[in-house]
């Protein structure tokens, strides 16, 4: 059931658990995540970066695929189709394509410009029933060519953006996209606490979910994080499972080269990873 992410995240914040945003890249990813959410009776957010949207031939293709798959698989748990790290133009394209949620990443703009553009997009999104996420303090690492330094957000700026009426807020707390380097200092709970105090009941978003130790995830949820984004970890388990299949020579046995067989281990690996994260985040049976 395609819905905006507002209600599921308000419930998560109040119930002290988090909903996973899992980024999709193709049909296998989408099907694996939707089926796992249904099996776990968990709400879920399908994240689409601008790069992944382009890879799948555009946001219209993505929205059509997700809507049709949600229907044909008989998915009854709440599913939000969300633009991840959207540009200003990307947000409008996703609104037009039928997404149910957008993120406007204005974190690289001066705060005044971030405020102006966010205000406009909040109004448009809400008029059409979509939820909207904003970001303060760049998330570090590289995702689809967007490079951030991993700064910690200024709680006052978070309050300023939260007050514009966004539905959930990503605040940089030393998190980065991709695999964390060995010398990573961990999440800044001092920053998270200050942001949480500044924004009241606003559900907070933790980007860069890959590789954050379980105890830090639990602590972050206790401090207001209600949405956790995971992308790289699903890619890594998919690649590992596919490599094992080929290294074992299974693609050379019978019709093992059939993509439905070749991609099956990676598909199952994504399902297992998504289930593990839903259990960790506490969203199982919260649909
Ligand atoms: P990871 O790739 O580090 O899991 O980050 C995902 C993310 O934050 C998407 O916005």
mmCIF file of N, CA and C in Angstrom, residues 66-189:
data_model
loop_
_atom_site.group_PDB
_atom_site.id
_atom_site.type_symbol
_atom_site.label_atom_id
_atom_site.label_comp_id
_atom_site.label_asym_id
_atom_site.label_seq_id
_atom_site.Cartn_x
_atom_site.Cartn_y
_atom_site.Cartn_z
ATOM 1 N N UNK A 66 7.055 0.382 -9.183
ATOM 2 C CA UNK A 66 6.763 0.189 -7.758
ATOM 3 C C UNK A 66 5.259 0.059 -7.538
ATOM 4 N N UNK A 67 4.481 0.908 -8.193
ATOM 5 C CA UNK A 67 3.022 0.845 -8.015
ATOM 6 C C UNK A 67 2.477 -0.497 -8.481
ATOM 7 N N UNK A 68 2.924 -0.937 -9.662
ATOM 8 C CA UNK A 68 2.422 -2.203 -10.219
ATOM 9 C C UNK A 68 2.877 -3.384 -9.361
ATOM 10 N N UNK A 69 4.104 -3.333 -8.894
ATOM 11 C CA UNK A 69 4.628 -4.455 -8.101
ATOM 12 C C UNK A 69 3.935 -4.527 -6.744
ATOM 13 N N UNK A 70 3.698 -3.378 -6.158
ATOM 14 C CA UNK A 70 3.003 -3.308 -4.869
ATOM 15 C C UNK A 70 1.629 -3.974 -5.012
ATOM 16 N N UNK A 71 0.982 -3.698 -6.127
ATOM 17 C CA UNK A 71 -0.354 -4.260 -6.367
ATOM 18 C C UNK A 71 -0.268 -5.757 -6.674
ATOM 19 N N UNK A 72 0.601 -6.123 -7.615
ATOM 20 C CA UNK A 72 0.603 -7.538 -8.036
ATOM 21 C C UNK A 72 1.154 -8.463 -6.958
ATOM 22 N N UNK A 73 1.979 -7.954 -6.043
ATOM 23 C CA UNK A 73 2.459 -8.808 -4.939
ATOM 24 C C UNK A 73 1.473 -8.801 -3.762
ATOM 25 N N UNK A 74 0.442 -7.979 -3.856
ATOM 26 C CA UNK A 74 -0.557 -7.916 -2.783
ATOM 27 C C UNK A 74 0.022 -7.369 -1.480
ATOM 28 N N UNK A 75 0.856 -6.328 -1.618
ATOM 29 C CA UNK A 75 1.499 -5.753 -0.426
ATOM 30 C C UNK A 75 0.476 -4.918 0.351
ATOM 31 N N UNK A 76 0.309 -5.237 1.623
ATOM 32 C CA UNK A 76 -0.660 -4.489 2.444
ATOM 33 C C UNK A 76 0.025 -3.600 3.483
ATOM 34 N N UNK A 77 1.338 -3.810 3.728
ATOM 35 C CA UNK A 77 2.035 -2.962 4.717
ATOM 36 C C UNK A 77 2.272 -1.581 4.088
ATOM 37 N N UNK A 78 2.405 -0.529 4.909
ATOM 38 C CA UNK A 78 2.628 0.805 4.339
ATOM 39 C C UNK A 78 4.009 0.914 3.671
ATOM 40 N N UNK A 79 4.000 1.401 2.432
ATOM 41 C CA UNK A 79 5.234 1.558 1.643
ATOM 42 C C UNK A 79 5.304 3.004 1.152
ATOM 43 N N UNK A 80 6.391 3.675 1.431
ATOM 44 C CA UNK A 80 6.574 5.020 0.876
ATOM 45 C C UNK A 80 7.625 4.955 -0.227
ATOM 46 N N UNK A 81 7.351 5.622 -1.334
ATOM 47 C CA UNK A 81 8.325 5.713 -2.428
ATOM 48 C C UNK A 81 8.940 7.110 -2.346
ATOM 49 N N UNK A 82 10.218 7.133 -1.994
ATOM 50 C CA UNK A 82 10.857 8.370 -1.529
ATOM 51 C C UNK A 82 12.079 8.736 -2.374
ATOM 52 N N UNK A 83 12.148 9.988 -2.783
ATOM 53 C CA UNK A 83 13.358 10.483 -3.461
ATOM 54 C C UNK A 83 14.426 10.746 -2.420
ATOM 55 N N UNK A 84 15.611 10.168 -2.636
ATOM 56 C CA UNK A 84 16.721 10.298 -1.693
ATOM 57 C C UNK A 84 17.681 11.394 -2.171
ATOM 58 N N UNK A 85 18.022 12.329 -1.326
ATOM 59 C CA UNK A 85 18.938 13.422 -1.668
ATOM 60 C C UNK A 85 18.545 14.127 -2.959
ATOM 61 N N UNK A 86 17.291 14.575 -2.992
ATOM 62 C CA UNK A 86 16.801 15.195 -4.216
ATOM 63 C C UNK A 86 17.334 16.602 -4.422
ATOM 64 N N UNK A 87 17.552 16.924 -5.704
ATOM 65 C CA UNK A 87 17.825 18.311 -6.079
ATOM 66 C C UNK A 87 16.463 19.006 -6.188
ATOM 67 N N UNK A 88 16.498 20.301 -6.351
ATOM 68 C CA UNK A 88 15.258 21.075 -6.518
ATOM 69 C C UNK A 88 14.466 20.543 -7.729
ATOM 70 N N UNK A 89 15.151 20.379 -8.873
ATOM 71 C CA UNK A 89 14.465 19.876 -10.079
ATOM 72 C C UNK A 89 14.017 18.429 -9.894
ATOM 73 N N UNK A 90 14.859 17.641 -9.236
ATOM 74 C CA UNK A 90 14.531 16.232 -9.011
ATOM 75 C C UNK A 90 13.260 16.096 -8.188
ATOM 76 N N UNK A 91 13.079 16.979 -7.206
ATOM 77 C CA UNK A 91 11.868 16.924 -6.381
ATOM 78 C C UNK A 91 10.631 17.116 -7.241
ATOM 79 N N UNK A 92 10.676 18.118 -8.130
ATOM 80 C CA UNK A 92 9.502 18.347 -8.983
ATOM 81 C C UNK A 92 9.240 17.167 -9.917
ATOM 82 N N UNK A 93 10.323 16.558 -10.425
ATOM 83 C CA UNK A 93 10.139 15.409 -11.330
ATOM 84 C C UNK A 93 9.470 14.250 -10.594
ATOM 85 N N UNK A 94 9.869 14.025 -9.325
ATOM 86 C CA UNK A 94 9.292 12.902 -8.566
ATOM 87 C C UNK A 94 7.846 13.183 -8.171
ATOM 88 N N UNK A 95 7.551 14.442 -7.853
ATOM 89 C CA UNK A 95 6.168 14.809 -7.528
ATOM 90 C C UNK A 95 5.287 14.489 -8.744
ATOM 91 N N UNK A 96 5.767 14.872 -9.920
ATOM 92 C CA UNK A 96 5.013 14.648 -11.157
ATOM 93 C C UNK A 96 4.885 13.154 -11.465
ATOM 94 N N UNK A 97 5.938 12.403 -11.150
ATOM 95 C CA UNK A 97 5.941 10.968 -11.491
ATOM 96 C C UNK A 97 5.052 10.139 -10.571
ATOM 97 N N UNK A 98 4.673 10.706 -9.414
ATOM 98 C CA UNK A 98 3.796 9.955 -8.512
ATOM 99 C C UNK A 98 4.487 9.347 -7.299
ATOM 100 N N UNK A 99 5.682 9.863 -6.953
ATOM 101 C CA UNK A 99 6.302 9.440 -5.692
ATOM 102 C C UNK A 99 5.400 9.876 -4.524
ATOM 103 N N UNK A 100 5.556 9.220 -3.379
ATOM 104 C CA UNK A 100 4.720 9.603 -2.232
ATOM 105 C C UNK A 100 5.515 10.395 -1.188
ATOM 106 N N UNK A 101 6.812 10.579 -1.455
ATOM 107 C CA UNK A 101 7.660 11.271 -0.486
ATOM 108 C C UNK A 101 8.908 11.789 -1.199
ATOM 109 N N UNK A 102 9.396 12.948 -0.753
ATOM 110 C CA UNK A 102 10.622 13.488 -1.359
ATOM 111 C C UNK A 102 11.572 13.963 -0.275
ATOM 112 N N UNK A 103 12.860 13.953 -0.623
ATOM 113 C CA UNK A 103 13.843 14.610 0.237
ATOM 114 C C UNK A 103 14.446 15.740 -0.579
ATOM 115 N N UNK A 104 14.411 16.928 -0.013
ATOM 116 C CA UNK A 104 15.126 18.028 -0.656
ATOM 117 C C UNK A 104 16.421 18.229 0.118
ATOM 118 N N UNK A 105 17.530 17.951 -0.557
ATOM 119 C CA UNK A 105 18.836 18.098 0.082
ATOM 120 C C UNK A 105 19.411 19.459 -0.276
ATOM 121 N N UNK A 106 19.058 20.436 0.567
ATOM 122 C CA UNK A 106 19.563 21.785 0.334
ATOM 123 C C UNK A 106 20.750 22.082 1.241
ATOM 124 N N UNK A 107 21.355 21.030 1.779
ATOM 125 C CA UNK A 107 22.395 21.223 2.796
ATOM 126 C C UNK A 107 23.629 21.931 2.241
ATOM 127 N N UNK A 108 23.821 21.858 0.915
ATOM 128 C CA UNK A 108 25.009 22.517 0.344
ATOM 129 C C UNK A 108 24.744 23.975 -0.001
ATOM 130 N N UNK A 109 23.479 24.421 0.127
ATOM 131 C CA UNK A 109 23.166 25.836 -0.112
ATOM 132 C C UNK A 109 23.400 26.639 1.168
ATOM 133 N N UNK A 110 23.640 27.949 1.034
ATOM 134 C CA UNK A 110 23.645 28.783 2.236
ATOM 135 C C UNK A 110 22.281 28.635 2.916
ATOM 136 N N UNK A 111 22.214 28.772 4.221
ATOM 137 C CA UNK A 111 20.987 28.487 4.972
ATOM 138 C C UNK A 111 19.785 29.268 4.433
ATOM 139 N N UNK A 112 19.991 30.531 3.990
ATOM 140 C CA UNK A 112 18.854 31.337 3.496
ATOM 141 C C UNK A 112 18.224 30.683 2.263
ATOM 142 N N UNK A 113 19.094 30.195 1.375
ATOM 143 C CA UNK A 113 18.592 29.579 0.144
ATOM 144 C C UNK A 113 17.945 28.225 0.450
ATOM 145 N N UNK A 114 18.549 27.469 1.370
ATOM 146 C CA UNK A 114 17.967 26.199 1.804
ATOM 147 C C UNK A 114 16.555 26.461 2.356
ATOM 148 N N UNK A 115 16.430 27.512 3.161
ATOM 149 C CA UNK A 115 15.129 27.862 3.762
ATOM 150 C C UNK A 115 14.110 28.209 2.672
ATOM 151 N N UNK A 116 14.498 29.050 1.722
ATOM 152 C CA UNK A 116 13.556 29.497 0.686
ATOM 153 C C UNK A 116 13.073 28.320 -0.159
ATOM 154 N N UNK A 117 14.001 27.506 -0.594
ATOM 155 C CA UNK A 117 13.623 26.381 -1.480
ATOM 156 C C UNK A 117 12.836 25.322 -0.700
ATOM 157 N N UNK A 118 13.240 25.079 0.551
ATOM 158 C CA UNK A 118 12.519 24.084 1.359
ATOM 159 C C UNK A 118 11.086 24.543 1.593
ATOM 160 N N UNK A 119 10.891 25.836 1.915
ATOM 161 C CA UNK A 119 9.549 26.373 2.164
ATOM 162 C C UNK A 119 8.641 26.127 0.962
ATOM 163 N N UNK A 120 9.160 26.439 -0.213
ATOM 164 C CA UNK A 120 8.373 26.257 -1.430
ATOM 165 C C UNK A 120 7.996 24.785 -1.618
ATOM 166 N N UNK A 121 8.973 23.907 -1.450
ATOM 167 C CA UNK A 121 8.721 22.477 -1.693
ATOM 168 C C UNK A 121 7.811 21.863 -0.626
ATOM 169 N N UNK A 122 7.907 22.352 0.612
ATOM 170 C CA UNK A 122 7.001 21.867 1.671
ATOM 171 C C UNK A 122 5.558 22.157 1.254
ATOM 172 N N UNK A 123 5.309 23.376 0.772
ATOM 173 C CA UNK A 123 3.948 23.746 0.386
ATOM 174 C C UNK A 123 3.429 22.881 -0.750
ATOM 175 N N UNK A 124 4.258 22.704 -1.767
ATOM 176 C CA UNK A 124 3.828 21.907 -2.926
ATOM 177 C C UNK A 124 3.597 20.457 -2.494
ATOM 178 N N UNK A 125 4.540 19.886 -1.748
ATOM 179 C CA UNK A 125 4.418 18.475 -1.338
ATOM 180 C C UNK A 125 3.161 18.269 -0.501
ATOM 181 N N UNK A 126 2.925 19.164 0.444
ATOM 182 C CA UNK A 126 1.780 18.969 1.341
ATOM 183 C C UNK A 126 0.445 19.148 0.622
ATOM 184 N N UNK A 127 0.421 20.077 -0.311
ATOM 185 C CA UNK A 127 -0.833 20.249 -1.091
ATOM 186 C C UNK A 127 -1.208 18.959 -1.801
ATOM 187 N N UNK A 128 -0.178 18.197 -2.193
ATOM 188 C CA UNK A 128 -0.432 16.972 -2.968
ATOM 189 C C UNK A 128 -0.385 15.710 -2.101
ATOM 190 N N UNK A 129 -0.232 15.886 -0.790
ATOM 191 C CA UNK A 129 -0.260 14.732 0.121
ATOM 192 C C UNK A 129 1.041 13.954 0.225
ATOM 193 N N UNK A 130 2.153 14.543 -0.221
ATOM 194 C CA UNK A 130 3.443 13.865 -0.079
ATOM 195 C C UNK A 130 4.123 14.291 1.220
ATOM 196 N N UNK A 131 4.991 13.445 1.733
ATOM 197 C CA UNK A 131 5.829 13.848 2.864
ATOM 198 C C UNK A 131 7.150 14.396 2.328
ATOM 199 N N UNK A 132 7.813 15.191 3.167
ATOM 200 C CA UNK A 132 9.074 15.813 2.725
ATOM 201 C C UNK A 132 10.123 15.807 3.833
ATOM 202 N N UNK A 133 11.329 15.401 3.444
ATOM 203 C CA UNK A 133 12.498 15.376 4.352
ATOM 204 C C UNK A 133 13.458 16.480 3.932
ATOM 205 N N UNK A 134 14.075 17.110 4.905
ATOM 206 C CA UNK A 134 15.105 18.097 4.595
ATOM 207 C C UNK A 134 16.384 17.707 5.330
ATOM 208 N N UNK A 135 17.463 18.342 4.948
ATOM 209 C CA UNK A 135 18.757 17.979 5.552
ATOM 210 C C UNK A 135 19.528 19.222 5.999
ATOM 211 N N UNK A 136 20.134 19.092 7.161
ATOM 212 C CA UNK A 136 21.020 20.149 7.667
ATOM 213 C C UNK A 136 22.339 19.494 8.043
ATOM 214 N N UNK A 137 23.442 20.058 7.581
ATOM 215 C CA UNK A 137 24.756 19.471 7.897
ATOM 216 C C UNK A 137 25.001 18.310 6.957
ATOM 217 N N UNK A 138 25.957 18.454 6.049
ATOM 218 C CA UNK A 138 26.147 17.441 5.002
ATOM 219 C C UNK A 138 26.528 16.087 5.586
ATOM 220 N N UNK A 139 25.936 15.034 4.993
ATOM 221 C CA UNK A 139 26.311 13.675 5.356
ATOM 222 C C UNK A 139 27.614 13.383 4.620
ATOM 223 N N UNK A 140 28.552 12.801 5.289
ATOM 224 C CA UNK A 140 29.854 12.584 4.658
ATOM 225 C C UNK A 140 29.850 11.460 3.645
ATOM 226 N N UNK A 141 31.001 11.283 2.989
ATOM 227 C CA UNK A 141 31.159 10.194 2.042
ATOM 228 C C UNK A 141 30.621 10.574 0.676
ATOM 229 N N UNK A 142 30.530 9.593 -0.192
ATOM 230 C CA UNK A 142 30.128 9.846 -1.576
ATOM 231 C C UNK A 142 28.930 8.981 -1.923
ATOM 232 N N UNK A 143 27.899 9.579 -2.480
ATOM 233 C CA UNK A 143 26.789 8.800 -2.994
ATOM 234 C C UNK A 143 26.377 9.391 -4.321
ATOM 235 N N UNK A 144 26.481 8.562 -5.369
ATOM 236 C CA UNK A 144 26.112 9.014 -6.709
ATOM 237 C C UNK A 144 26.779 10.330 -7.079
ATOM 238 N N UNK A 145 28.045 10.460 -6.724
ATOM 239 C CA UNK A 145 28.794 11.649 -7.115
ATOM 240 C C UNK A 145 28.604 12.835 -6.189
ATOM 241 N N UNK A 146 27.663 12.729 -5.223
ATOM 242 C CA UNK A 146 27.473 13.830 -4.274
ATOM 243 C C UNK A 146 28.397 13.550 -3.080
ATOM 244 N N UNK A 147 29.363 14.449 -2.878
ATOM 245 C CA UNK A 147 30.345 14.211 -1.827
ATOM 246 C C UNK A 147 30.094 15.137 -0.648
ATOM 247 N N UNK A 148 29.978 14.573 0.544
ATOM 248 C CA UNK A 148 29.786 15.386 1.746
ATOM 249 C C UNK A 148 30.928 15.116 2.721
ATOM 250 N N UNK A 149 31.161 16.044 3.619
ATOM 251 C CA UNK A 149 32.312 15.913 4.507
ATOM 252 C C UNK A 149 31.979 15.282 5.858
ATOM 253 N N UNK A 150 30.697 15.036 6.145
ATOM 254 C CA UNK A 150 30.363 14.431 7.429
ATOM 255 C C UNK A 150 30.361 15.442 8.563
ATOM 256 N N UNK A 151 29.819 16.638 8.287
ATOM 257 C CA UNK A 151 29.807 17.661 9.336
ATOM 258 C C UNK A 151 28.712 17.349 10.359
ATOM 259 N N UNK A 152 28.810 17.980 11.501
ATOM 260 C CA UNK A 152 27.735 17.865 12.481
ATOM 261 C C UNK A 152 26.818 19.075 12.308
ATOM 262 N N UNK A 153 25.512 18.813 12.332
ATOM 263 C CA UNK A 153 24.538 19.880 12.086
ATOM 264 C C UNK A 153 24.493 20.867 13.252
ATOM 265 N N UNK A 154 24.135 22.109 12.924
ATOM 266 C CA UNK A 154 23.936 23.133 13.948
ATOM 267 C C UNK A 154 22.480 23.023 14.429
ATOM 268 N N UNK A 155 22.252 22.739 15.725
ATOM 269 C CA UNK A 155 20.886 22.556 16.229
ATOM 270 C C UNK A 155 19.965 23.740 15.941
ATOM 271 N N UNK A 156 20.498 24.958 15.933
ATOM 272 C CA UNK A 156 19.641 26.117 15.641
ATOM 273 C C UNK A 156 19.157 26.101 14.200
ATOM 274 N N UNK A 157 20.057 25.710 13.293
ATOM 275 C CA UNK A 157 19.653 25.600 11.880
ATOM 276 C C UNK A 157 18.630 24.486 11.726
ATOM 277 N N UNK A 158 18.792 23.406 12.498
ATOM 278 C CA UNK A 158 17.828 22.291 12.436
ATOM 279 C C UNK A 158 16.451 22.792 12.833
ATOM 280 N N UNK A 159 16.400 23.593 13.893
ATOM 281 C CA UNK A 159 15.112 24.118 14.359
ATOM 282 C C UNK A 159 14.489 25.006 13.289
ATOM 283 N N UNK A 160 15.348 25.837 12.692
ATOM 284 C CA UNK A 160 14.867 26.752 11.646
ATOM 285 C C UNK A 160 14.243 25.962 10.480
ATOM 286 N N UNK A 161 14.889 24.895 10.067
ATOM 287 C CA UNK A 161 14.364 24.093 8.938
ATOM 288 C C UNK A 161 13.151 23.275 9.393
ATOM 289 N N UNK A 162 13.208 22.729 10.607
ATOM 290 C CA UNK A 162 12.073 21.931 11.117
ATOM 291 C C UNK A 162 10.821 22.795 11.175
ATOM 292 N N UNK A 163 10.989 24.063 11.583
ATOM 293 C CA UNK A 163 9.842 24.973 11.715
ATOM 294 C C UNK A 163 9.180 25.324 10.378
ATOM 295 N N UNK A 164 9.831 24.971 9.278
ATOM 296 C CA UNK A 164 9.227 25.261 7.968
ATOM 297 C C UNK A 164 8.126 24.266 7.642
ATOM 298 N N UNK A 165 8.004 23.220 8.487
ATOM 299 C CA UNK A 165 6.914 22.265 8.285
ATOM 300 C C UNK A 165 7.341 20.979 7.598
ATOM 301 N N UNK A 166 8.682 20.717 7.521
ATOM 302 C CA UNK A 166 9.096 19.432 6.945
ATOM 303 C C UNK A 166 8.610 18.318 7.875
ATOM 304 N N UNK A 167 8.462 17.119 7.322
ATOM 305 C CA UNK A 167 7.887 16.021 8.102
ATOM 306 C C UNK A 167 8.943 15.231 8.867
ATOM 307 N N UNK A 168 10.162 15.211 8.360
ATOM 308 C CA UNK A 168 11.267 14.554 9.069
ATOM 309 C C UNK A 168 12.578 15.185 8.619
ATOM 310 N N UNK A 169 13.558 15.105 9.492
ATOM 311 C CA UNK A 169 14.775 15.889 9.272
ATOM 312 C C UNK A 169 16.032 15.046 9.410
ATOM 313 N N UNK A 170 16.891 15.135 8.382
ATOM 314 C CA UNK A 170 18.203 14.480 8.443
ATOM 315 C C UNK A 170 19.204 15.489 8.980
ATOM 316 N N UNK A 171 19.846 15.146 10.082
ATOM 317 C CA UNK A 171 20.850 16.037 10.658
ATOM 318 C C UNK A 171 22.181 15.282 10.680
ATOM 319 N N UNK A 172 23.204 15.913 10.141
ATOM 320 C CA UNK A 172 24.526 15.282 10.146
ATOM 321 C C UNK A 172 25.015 15.133 11.582
ATOM 322 N N UNK A 173 25.420 13.910 11.948
ATOM 323 C CA UNK A 173 25.973 13.689 13.299
ATOM 324 C C UNK A 173 27.262 12.846 13.195
ATOM 325 N N UNK A 174 28.043 13.163 12.132
ATOM 326 C CA UNK A 174 29.297 12.431 11.923
ATOM 327 C C UNK A 174 29.101 11.159 11.116
ATOM 328 N N UNK A 175 27.889 10.960 10.591
ATOM 329 C CA UNK A 175 27.606 9.777 9.770
ATOM 330 C C UNK A 175 28.049 10.016 8.331
ATOM 331 N N UNK A 176 28.443 8.945 7.652
ATOM 332 C CA UNK A 176 28.824 9.084 6.243
ATOM 333 C C UNK A 176 28.226 7.948 5.421
ATOM 334 N N UNK A 177 28.094 8.193 4.129
ATOM 335 C CA UNK A 177 27.600 7.158 3.213
ATOM 336 C C UNK A 177 28.726 6.177 2.911
ATOM 337 N N UNK A 178 28.358 4.957 2.662
ATOM 338 C CA UNK A 178 29.354 3.953 2.285
ATOM 339 C C UNK A 178 29.976 3.300 3.516
ATOM 340 N N UNK A 179 31.044 2.540 3.283
ATOM 341 C CA UNK A 179 31.692 1.812 4.384
ATOM 342 C C UNK A 179 32.480 2.807 5.243
ATOM 343 N N UNK A 180 32.364 2.696 6.562
ATOM 344 C CA UNK A 180 33.073 3.627 7.452
ATOM 345 C C UNK A 180 34.567 3.305 7.475
ATOM 346 N N UNK A 181 35.416 4.331 7.417
ATOM 347 C CA UNK A 181 36.862 4.066 7.474
ATOM 348 C C UNK A 181 37.269 3.601 8.885
ATOM 349 N N UNK A 182 38.410 2.935 8.985
ATOM 350 C CA UNK A 182 38.854 2.403 10.280
ATOM 351 C C UNK A 182 38.992 3.505 11.336
ATOM 352 N N UNK A 183 39.340 4.708 10.887
ATOM 353 C CA UNK A 183 39.565 5.784 11.872
ATOM 354 C C UNK A 183 38.303 6.626 12.133
ATOM 355 N N UNK A 184 37.131 6.105 11.752
ATOM 356 C CA UNK A 184 35.867 6.841 11.995
ATOM 357 C C UNK A 184 35.653 7.001 13.501
ATOM 358 N N UNK A 185 35.248 8.189 13.897
ATOM 359 C CA UNK A 185 35.127 8.471 15.337
ATOM 360 C C UNK A 185 33.784 8.073 15.938
ATOM 361 N N UNK A 186 32.868 7.583 15.101
ATOM 362 C CA UNK A 186 31.550 7.179 15.622
ATOM 363 C C UNK A 186 30.570 8.332 15.529
ATOM 364 N N UNK A 187 29.303 8.042 15.858
ATOM 365 C CA UNK A 187 28.271 9.083 15.795
ATOM 366 C C UNK A 187 28.476 10.075 16.939
ATOM 367 N N UNK A 188 28.132 11.322 16.676
ATOM 368 C CA UNK A 188 28.196 12.322 17.744
ATOM 369 C C UNK A 188 26.837 12.387 18.452
ATOM 370 N N UNK A 189 26.731 11.669 19.576
ATOM 371 C CA UNK A 189 25.459 11.660 20.313
ATOM 372 C C UNK A 189 25.205 13.002 20.989
#
